Tab-separated table of N, CA and C in Angstrom:
chain	number	residue	atom	x	y	z
A	22	MET	N	6.219	16.351	-9.000
A	22	MET	CA	5.300	15.677	-8.063
A	22	MET	C	6.135	15.591	-6.652
A	23	ASN	N	5.405	16.158	-5.657
A	23	ASN	CA	5.966	15.857	-4.872
A	23	ASN	C	5.525	14.987	-3.743
A	24	SER	N	4.267	14.183	-3.850
A	24	SER	CA	3.364	13.337	-3.319
A	24	SER	C	3.489	12.044	-3.714
A	25	ALA	N	3.821	11.134	-2.991
A	25	ALA	CA	3.642	9.647	-3.459
A	25	ALA	C	2.876	8.987	-2.363
A	26	ILE	N	2.480	7.633	-3.008
A	26	ILE	CA	1.484	6.663	-2.832
A	26	ILE	C	2.694	5.606	-2.438
A	27	LEU	N	3.007	5.003	-1.339
A	27	LEU	CA	3.289	3.554	-0.923
A	27	LEU	C	2.303	2.773	-0.791
A	28	LEU	N	1.901	1.885	-1.570
A	28	LEU	CA	0.799	1.088	-1.664
A	28	LEU	C	1.413	-0.283	-0.964
A	29	ILE	N	0.868	-0.874	0.377
A	29	ILE	CA	1.584	-1.467	1.143
A	29	ILE	C	0.520	-2.742	1.401
A	30	ALA	N	0.950	-4.197	1.064
A	30	ALA	CA	0.182	-5.194	1.045
A	30	ALA	C	1.257	-6.229	1.919
A	31	HIS	N	0.496	-7.243	2.580
A	31	HIS	CA	1.088	-8.191	3.259
A	31	HIS	C	2.240	-8.783	2.934
A	32	GLY	N	2.049	-9.501	1.325
A	32	GLY	CA	3.414	-10.052	1.162
A	32	GLY	C	3.007	-11.692	1.118
A	33	SER	N	3.215	-12.281	-0.183
A	33	SER	CA	3.061	-13.938	0.235
A	33	SER	C	4.276	-14.414	-0.455
A	34	ARG	N	4.418	-15.671	-0.284
A	34	ARG	CA	5.605	-16.697	-0.878
A	34	ARG	C	5.164	-16.651	-2.364
A	35	ARG	N	3.934	-16.523	-2.785
A	35	ARG	CA	3.531	-16.803	-4.060
A	35	ARG	C	3.351	-15.729	-4.688
A	36	PRO	N	4.217	-15.854	-6.022
A	36	PRO	CA	4.508	-14.451	-6.996
A	36	PRO	C	3.104	-13.960	-7.300
A	37	GLU	N	2.464	-14.861	-7.768
A	37	GLU	CA	1.162	-14.281	-8.369
A	37	GLU	C	0.340	-13.879	-7.504
A	38	ALA	N	0.153	-13.899	-6.204
A	38	ALA	CA	-0.671	-13.351	-5.151
A	38	ALA	C	0.031	-11.794	-5.118
A	39	ASN	N	1.549	-11.578	-5.280
A	39	ASN	CA	2.150	-10.250	-4.966
A	39	ASN	C	1.951	-9.706	-6.086
A	40	ALA	N	1.464	-10.210	-7.496
A	40	ALA	CA	1.164	-9.572	-8.677
A	40	ALA	C	0.169	-8.488	-8.394
A	41	ASP	N	-0.981	-8.820	-7.777
A	41	ASP	CA	-1.889	-8.197	-7.812
A	41	ASP	C	-1.644	-6.869	-7.452
A	42	LEU	N	-0.726	-6.380	-6.353
A	42	LEU	CA	-0.446	-5.465	-5.962
A	42	LEU	C	0.271	-4.577	-6.803
A	43	LEU	N	0.838	-4.906	-7.867
A	43	LEU	CA	1.447	-4.538	-9.027
A	43	LEU	C	0.390	-3.913	-9.993
A	44	GLU	N	-0.368	-4.960	-10.047
A	44	GLU	CA	-1.740	-4.299	-11.152
A	44	GLU	C	-2.290	-3.268	-10.309
A	45	VAL	N	-2.744	-3.402	-9.108
A	45	VAL	CA	-3.301	-2.027	-8.505
A	45	VAL	C	-2.426	-0.704	-8.812
A	46	ALA	N	-1.385	-0.874	-8.464
A	46	ALA	CA	-0.255	0.169	-8.203
A	46	ALA	C	-0.316	0.608	-9.930
A	47	ARG	N	-0.503	0.186	-10.663
A	47	ARG	CA	-0.527	0.636	-11.907
A	47	ARG	C	-1.462	1.139	-12.665
A	48	LEU	N	-2.563	0.805	-12.115
A	48	LEU	CA	-4.074	1.272	-12.399
A	48	LEU	C	-4.103	2.790	-11.299
A	49	LEU	N	-3.496	2.528	-10.311
A	49	LEU	CA	-3.376	3.919	-9.531
A	49	LEU	C	-2.771	4.929	-10.204
A	50	SER	N	-1.605	4.598	-10.764
A	50	SER	CA	-0.642	5.597	-11.430
A	50	SER	C	-1.415	6.200	-12.445
A	51	GLU	N	-2.511	5.623	-13.118
A	51	GLU	CA	-3.003	5.408	-14.407
A	51	GLU	C	-4.141	6.670	-13.945
A	52	GLN	N	-4.741	6.620	-12.919
A	52	GLN	CA	-5.661	7.405	-12.253
A	52	GLN	C	-5.177	8.596	-11.647
A	53	ARG	N	-4.178	8.477	-11.348
A	53	ARG	CA	-3.312	9.715	-10.425
A	53	ARG	C	-1.960	9.661	-10.796
A	54	PRO	N	-2.021	10.532	-12.047
A	54	PRO	CA	-0.726	10.412	-12.694
A	54	PRO	C	0.155	11.455	-11.943
A	55	ASP	N	-0.429	12.405	-11.265
A	55	ASP	CA	0.218	13.601	-10.574
A	55	ASP	C	0.997	13.106	-9.168
A	56	LEU	N	0.735	11.697	-8.885
A	56	LEU	CA	1.142	11.125	-7.665
A	56	LEU	C	2.348	9.953	-7.965
A	57	LEU	N	3.466	9.661	-7.489
A	57	LEU	CA	4.510	8.789	-7.550
A	57	LEU	C	3.480	7.382	-6.800
A	58	VAL	N	3.915	6.463	-7.413
A	58	VAL	CA	3.258	5.347	-6.744
A	58	VAL	C	4.299	4.089	-6.847
A	59	GLU	N	4.586	3.740	-5.707
A	59	GLU	CA	5.685	2.569	-5.460
A	59	GLU	C	4.762	1.520	-4.425
A	60	THR	N	5.398	0.569	-4.784
A	60	THR	CA	4.768	-0.838	-3.765
A	60	THR	C	5.531	-1.176	-2.713
A	61	ALA	N	5.264	-1.944	-1.843
A	61	ALA	CA	6.023	-2.530	-0.732
A	61	ALA	C	5.186	-3.716	0.191
A	62	TYR	N	5.974	-4.363	0.482
A	62	TYR	CA	5.172	-5.618	1.439
A	62	TYR	C	5.854	-5.722	2.559
A	63	LEU	N	4.977	-5.960	3.820
A	63	LEU	CA	5.006	-5.859	4.868
A	63	LEU	C	6.013	-7.282	5.425
A	64	GLU	N	5.642	-8.106	4.906
A	64	GLU	CA	6.656	-9.412	5.036
A	64	GLU	C	6.516	-10.384	3.821
A	65	LEU	N	7.339	-11.539	3.636
A	65	LEU	CA	7.617	-12.173	2.490
A	65	LEU	C	7.933	-12.216	1.550
A	66	ALA	N	7.896	-10.783	1.069
A	66	ALA	CA	8.230	-10.422	-0.277
A	66	ALA	C	8.885	-9.266	-0.134
A	67	ALA	N	9.725	-8.694	-1.509
A	67	ALA	CA	10.133	-7.651	-1.617
A	67	ALA	C	9.598	-6.894	-2.674
A	68	PRO	N	9.780	-5.559	-2.484
A	68	PRO	CA	10.571	-4.719	-1.866
A	68	PRO	C	9.736	-4.735	-0.200
A	69	ASP	N	10.506	-4.344	0.758
A	69	ASP	CA	9.983	-4.143	2.082
A	69	ASP	C	9.313	-2.636	2.320
A	70	ILE	N	9.253	-2.413	3.233
A	70	ILE	CA	8.402	-1.049	3.285
A	70	ILE	C	9.745	0.050	3.536
A	71	PRO	N	10.540	-0.012	4.096
A	71	PRO	CA	11.748	0.980	4.045
A	71	PRO	C	12.309	1.270	2.678
A	72	THR	N	12.593	-0.059	1.760
A	72	THR	CA	13.059	-0.123	0.429
A	72	THR	C	11.909	0.824	-0.433
A	73	GLY	N	10.572	0.379	-0.159
A	73	GLY	CA	9.443	1.559	-0.961
A	73	GLY	C	9.558	2.869	-0.595
A	74	ALA	N	10.027	3.009	0.931
A	74	ALA	CA	9.557	4.509	0.960
A	74	ALA	C	11.199	5.091	0.736
A	75	ARG	N	11.980	4.496	0.588
A	75	ARG	CA	13.073	5.110	-0.008
A	75	ARG	C	12.948	5.577	-1.403
A	76	ARG	N	12.622	4.541	-2.270
A	76	ARG	CA	12.306	4.801	-3.589
A	76	ARG	C	11.660	5.990	-3.869
A	77	CYS	N	10.278	6.365	-2.955
A	77	CYS	CA	9.639	7.262	-2.957
A	77	CYS	C	10.609	8.510	-3.013
A	78	VAL	N	11.162	8.738	-1.641
A	78	VAL	CA	12.114	9.671	-1.012
A	78	VAL	C	13.251	10.064	-2.601
A	79	GLU	N	13.837	9.040	-3.216
A	79	GLU	CA	14.836	8.893	-3.971
A	79	GLU	C	14.536	9.811	-5.340
A	80	ARG	N	12.988	9.182	-5.467
A	80	ARG	CA	12.059	9.659	-6.953
A	80	ARG	C	11.597	11.689	-6.512
A	81	GLY	N	11.815	11.852	-5.438
A	81	GLY	CA	11.477	13.471	-5.008
A	81	GLY	C	10.096	13.702	-4.310
A	82	ALA	N	9.620	12.631	-3.719
A	82	ALA	CA	8.785	12.858	-2.695
A	82	ALA	C	8.757	13.767	-1.448
A	83	ARG	N	8.034	14.540	-0.987
A	83	ARG	CA	8.438	15.216	0.054
A	83	ARG	C	7.052	15.139	0.923
A	84	GLU	N	6.031	14.184	0.601
A	84	GLU	CA	5.224	13.415	1.319
A	84	GLU	C	4.998	12.109	0.704
A	85	VAL	N	4.675	11.421	1.529
A	85	VAL	CA	4.633	9.770	1.548
A	85	VAL	C	3.251	9.108	1.978
A	86	ARG	N	2.457	8.754	1.275
A	86	ARG	CA	1.046	8.349	2.000
A	86	ARG	C	1.280	6.659	1.933
A	87	LEU	N	1.031	6.059	2.998
A	87	LEU	CA	1.516	4.864	3.583
A	87	LEU	C	0.211	4.301	3.474
A	88	LEU	N	-0.204	3.411	2.034
A	88	LEU	CA	-2.016	3.256	1.777
A	88	LEU	C	-1.801	1.719	2.005
A	89	PRO	N	-2.457	1.289	3.121
A	89	PRO	CA	-2.194	-0.193	3.210
A	89	PRO	C	-3.505	-0.690	2.267
A	90	TYR	N	-3.231	-1.943	1.365
A	90	TYR	CA	-3.980	-2.761	0.851
A	90	TYR	C	-4.454	-3.906	1.674
A	91	PHE	N	-4.933	-3.565	2.680
A	91	PHE	CA	-5.547	-4.672	3.817
A	91	PHE	C	-7.073	-4.182	3.738
A	92	LEU	N	-7.848	-5.417	4.090
A	92	LEU	CA	-9.445	-5.211	4.347
A	92	LEU	C	-9.721	-4.603	5.598
A	93	SER	N	-8.812	-5.036	6.755
A	93	SER	CA	-9.271	-3.973	8.137
A	93	SER	C	-8.162	-3.630	8.688
A	94	ALA	N	-8.465	-3.010	9.695
A	94	ALA	CA	-7.411	-2.347	10.607
A	94	ALA	C	-7.102	-3.250	11.797
A	95	GLY	N	-6.331	-4.366	11.375
A	95	GLY	CA	-5.790	-5.164	12.306
A	95	GLY	C	-4.530	-4.886	12.898
A	96	ALA	N	-3.754	-5.733	13.429
A	96	ALA	CA	-2.500	-5.324	14.220
A	96	ALA	C	-1.324	-4.821	13.316
A	97	HIS	N	-1.431	-5.193	11.902
A	97	HIS	CA	-0.354	-4.798	11.184
A	97	HIS	C	-0.534	-3.189	10.414
A	98	VAL	N	-1.871	-2.831	10.341
A	98	VAL	CA	-2.087	-1.608	10.403
A	98	VAL	C	-1.941	-0.623	11.348
A	99	GLN	N	-2.840	-1.131	12.658
A	99	GLN	CA	-2.711	-0.432	13.649
A	99	GLN	C	-1.374	-0.247	14.499
A	100	GLU	N	-0.484	-1.082	14.455
A	100	GLU	CA	0.911	-1.311	14.888
A	100	GLU	C	1.894	-1.283	14.217
A	101	ASP	N	1.665	-2.226	13.504
A	101	ASP	CA	3.205	-2.294	12.349
A	101	ASP	C	3.364	-1.078	11.562
A	102	LEU	N	2.332	-0.839	11.078
A	102	LEU	CA	2.640	0.524	9.668
A	102	LEU	C	2.622	1.717	10.378
A	103	ARG	N	1.951	1.920	11.840
A	103	ARG	CA	2.537	3.179	12.429
A	103	ARG	C	3.805	2.929	12.976
A	104	ALA	N	4.128	2.026	13.295
A	104	ALA	CA	5.743	1.785	13.588
A	104	ALA	C	6.556	2.178	12.422
A	105	TYR	N	6.302	1.586	11.332
A	105	TYR	CA	7.379	2.185	10.399
A	105	TYR	C	7.132	3.461	10.048
A	106	ARG	N	6.111	3.927	10.019
A	106	ARG	CA	6.008	5.425	9.741
A	106	ARG	C	6.521	6.366	10.682
A	107	GLU	N	6.866	6.100	11.984
A	107	GLU	CA	7.552	6.779	12.897
A	107	GLU	C	9.186	6.353	12.590
A	108	GLN	N	9.337	5.186	12.182
A	108	GLN	CA	11.046	5.083	11.833
A	108	GLN	C	11.063	6.052	10.437
A	109	LEU	N	10.420	5.856	9.756
A	109	LEU	CA	10.700	6.601	8.421
A	109	LEU	C	10.795	8.007	8.717
A	110	ALA	N	9.769	8.624	9.227
A	110	ALA	CA	9.956	10.141	9.805
A	110	ALA	C	11.357	10.593	10.423
A	111	ARG	N	11.838	9.411	11.154
A	111	ARG	CA	13.129	9.899	11.961
A	111	ARG	C	14.265	9.680	10.531
A	112	GLU	N	14.113	8.700	9.647
A	112	GLU	CA	15.332	8.675	8.935
A	112	GLU	C	15.064	9.697	7.868
A	113	TYR	N	14.022	10.143	7.374
A	113	TYR	CA	13.754	11.110	6.593
A	113	TYR	C	13.154	12.473	7.140
A	114	PRO	N	13.621	13.226	7.821
A	114	PRO	CA	12.658	14.623	8.771
A	114	PRO	C	12.353	15.294	7.872
A	115	GLU	N	12.585	15.354	6.558
A	115	GLU	CA	12.377	16.348	5.499
A	115	GLU	C	10.825	16.000	4.833
A	116	VAL	N	10.694	14.545	5.176
A	116	VAL	CA	9.760	14.184	4.287
A	116	VAL	C	8.437	13.884	5.340
A	117	ARG	N	7.382	13.947	4.985
A	117	ARG	CA	6.133	13.827	5.844
A	117	ARG	C	5.483	12.483	5.252
A	118	PHE	N	5.224	11.595	6.259
A	118	PHE	CA	4.830	10.324	6.097
A	118	PHE	C	3.706	10.306	6.868
A	119	VAL	N	2.452	9.761	6.168
A	119	VAL	CA	1.429	9.838	6.485
A	119	VAL	C	0.737	8.446	6.388
A	120	CYS	N	-0.088	7.910	7.659
A	120	CYS	CA	-0.875	6.709	7.426
A	120	CYS	C	-2.164	6.691	6.956
A	121	CYS	N	-2.594	6.023	5.683
A	121	CYS	CA	-4.128	6.174	5.288
A	121	CYS	C	-4.554	5.015	6.101
A	122	PRO	N	-6.052	4.716	5.896
A	122	PRO	CA	-7.077	3.998	6.573
A	122	PRO	C	-6.644	2.588	5.477
A	123	PRO	N	-7.165	1.482	6.067
A	123	PRO	CA	-7.212	0.181	5.197
A	123	PRO	C	-8.632	0.337	4.226
A	124	LEU	N	-8.674	-0.704	3.383
A	124	LEU	CA	-9.724	-0.886	2.474
A	124	LEU	C	-11.243	-0.418	3.802
A	125	GLY	N	-11.190	-1.226	4.672
A	125	GLY	CA	-12.127	-1.429	5.924
A	125	GLY	C	-13.624	-1.637	5.217
A	126	PHE	N	-14.640	-1.462	5.622
A	126	PHE	CA	-15.944	-2.018	5.238
A	126	PHE	C	-16.476	-0.896	4.278
A	127	ASP	N	-16.802	-1.209	3.158
A	127	ASP	CA	-17.433	-0.498	2.116
A	127	ASP	C	-18.380	-0.924	1.208
A	128	PRO	N	-19.676	-0.633	1.240
A	128	PRO	CA	-20.571	-1.393	0.730
A	128	PRO	C	-20.529	-1.706	-0.876
A	129	ARG	N	-19.425	-1.012	-1.500
A	129	ARG	CA	-19.263	-1.559	-3.026
A	129	ARG	C	-18.480	-2.839	-2.686
A	130	LEU	N	-18.295	-3.431	-1.958
A	130	LEU	CA	-17.425	-4.568	-1.626
A	130	LEU	C	-18.309	-6.064	-1.788
A	131	ILE	N	-19.337	-5.310	-1.147
A	131	ILE	CA	-20.524	-6.541	-1.249
A	131	ILE	C	-20.865	-6.972	-2.519
A	132	ALA	N	-20.502	-6.071	-3.726
A	132	ALA	CA	-21.180	-6.536	-4.903
A	132	ALA	C	-19.901	-7.343	-5.258
A	133	VAL	N	-18.342	-7.035	-5.328
A	133	VAL	CA	-17.637	-7.829	-5.577
A	133	VAL	C	-17.679	-9.218	-4.980
A	134	LEU	N	-17.904	-9.296	-3.742
A	134	LEU	CA	-18.231	-10.764	-2.977
A	134	LEU	C	-19.325	-11.607	-3.497
A	135	LEU	N	-20.544	-10.946	-3.845
A	135	LEU	CA	-21.558	-11.556	-4.946
A	135	LEU	C	-21.044	-11.894	-5.799
A	136	GLU	N	-20.242	-11.334	-6.572
A	136	GLU	CA	-20.009	-11.956	-7.837
A	136	GLU	C	-18.876	-12.818	-7.907
A	137	ARG	N	-17.954	-12.722	-6.850
A	137	ARG	CA	-17.197	-14.195	-6.704
A	137	ARG	C	-18.304	-15.169	-6.241
A	138	LEU	N	-18.987	-15.110	-5.583
A	138	LEU	CA	-19.962	-16.229	-4.979
A	138	LEU	C	-20.797	-16.952	-6.429
A	139	GLU	N	-21.089	-15.876	-6.946
A	139	GLU	CA	-21.908	-16.545	-8.092
A	139	GLU	C	-20.706	-17.219	-9.293
A	140	GLN	N	-19.806	-16.632	-9.355
A	140	GLN	CA	-18.954	-17.622	-10.067
A	140	GLN	C	-18.649	-19.228	-9.581
A	141	GLN	N	-18.887	-19.320	-8.846
A	141	GLN	CA	-18.772	-20.881	-7.905
A	141	GLN	C	-19.954	-21.271	-8.093
A	142	MET	N	-21.132	-20.782	-8.199
A	142	MET	CA	-22.450	-21.314	-8.318
A	142	MET	C	-22.907	-21.794	-9.461
């Protein structure tokens, strides 16, 4: 395996909120066993992004896709993740780091929202 996904969430002080990312990572690993999958948090939780990236490199990744588990392309995605990508590219020049887009708008999310709404009616 030469490619890795570094799945990145904002991070929370609440462990149960951070656990969601671990479940998403587990399901990604099941769906794409050809890719290494690691997790990282932008803030408030560990591992941080440099640590998650280092784990990918230590596991043999030659390409790391920074995959934000964010709904929109706000400042964290547009600025913070790009800055981390540049920092990581300097630290590991032999590894290609790529920023992926966030979840963004997808009509399939409407079904999830409606399901959540129905749960409370």
